[in-house]
Amino acid sequence: MRICLVSMQSVTPYSQSKIVDPEVFPKKEKEGAEEYDKRLWKEKSTFNSDDVVCIPAMALKMAVDEAVKRLNIGIAGRGKSTYTKFFVAGQICEGDVPIGVHRKDLEQITIWANADGVRGSGKRVKRRFPYVQQWVGIARFAILDEVIPNAVFEKAVIEAGRLIGIGRFRPEKGGFLGRFTVSGFEWSEV
């Protein structure tokens, strides 16, 4: 198994939109949807035990999977096979990635969004989301499938940052937030 430490930094701001569990954070008596959103907007972020904002590991894994799918790189000697299925099963980001922003330092962005979350569905309401202007982080990926070459993995991660992105309103979904660049790869065998 190979391990790749990927040093990343933001190109555009990053905004998260994790669902706030009403069983964990119930509404207060006579609290409306807007007041609830105002009170709990920070809970839409993922935090580690030190209350530092983290990029969810699966967000990065799925961004890399989508990037390699779009790159459509053929595997030499395997006909029309591409790396897509090998990435889905053969690479994983091993843990959430702290990005150096503490819960108390989070900024807020307020947008007009569809009340039901479905684009173009009708009524719009104000929604508040965590907003990070700049960040840096190091993701640890495990490459489990020997079919995946280092160079193809690196290309997929770079394209994930450029074309797919992470978080709310990312390029993959027609937005412009959550783009990142890679400043380095460090490989090791375990």
Short mmCIF file of N, CA and C in Angstrom, two decimals, residues 7 82 132 146 187:
data_model
loop_
_atom_site.label_atom_id
_atom_site.label_comp_id
_atom_site.label_asym_id
_atom_site.label_seq_id
_atom_site.Cartn_x
_atom_site.Cartn_y
_atom_site.Cartn_z
N SER A 7 -0.30 18.24 0.04
CA SER A 7 -0.35 19.59 0.63
C SER A 7 -1.21 20.46 -0.28
N THR A 82 -10.63 2.36 -18.25
CA THR A 82 -10.09 3.59 -17.65
C THR A 82 -9.84 3.34 -16.16
N VAL A 132 -14.95 30.32 4.75
CA VAL A 132 -13.52 30.39 5.04
C VAL A 132 -12.84 31.06 3.84
N GLU A 146 -2.74 -1.36 -6.80
CA GLU A 146 -1.46 -1.17 -7.50
C GLU A 146 -1.65 -0.74 -8.95
N TRP A 187 5.27 10.85 -1.17
CA TRP A 187 4.91 9.44 -1.29
C TRP A 187 5.73 8.57 -0.34
#
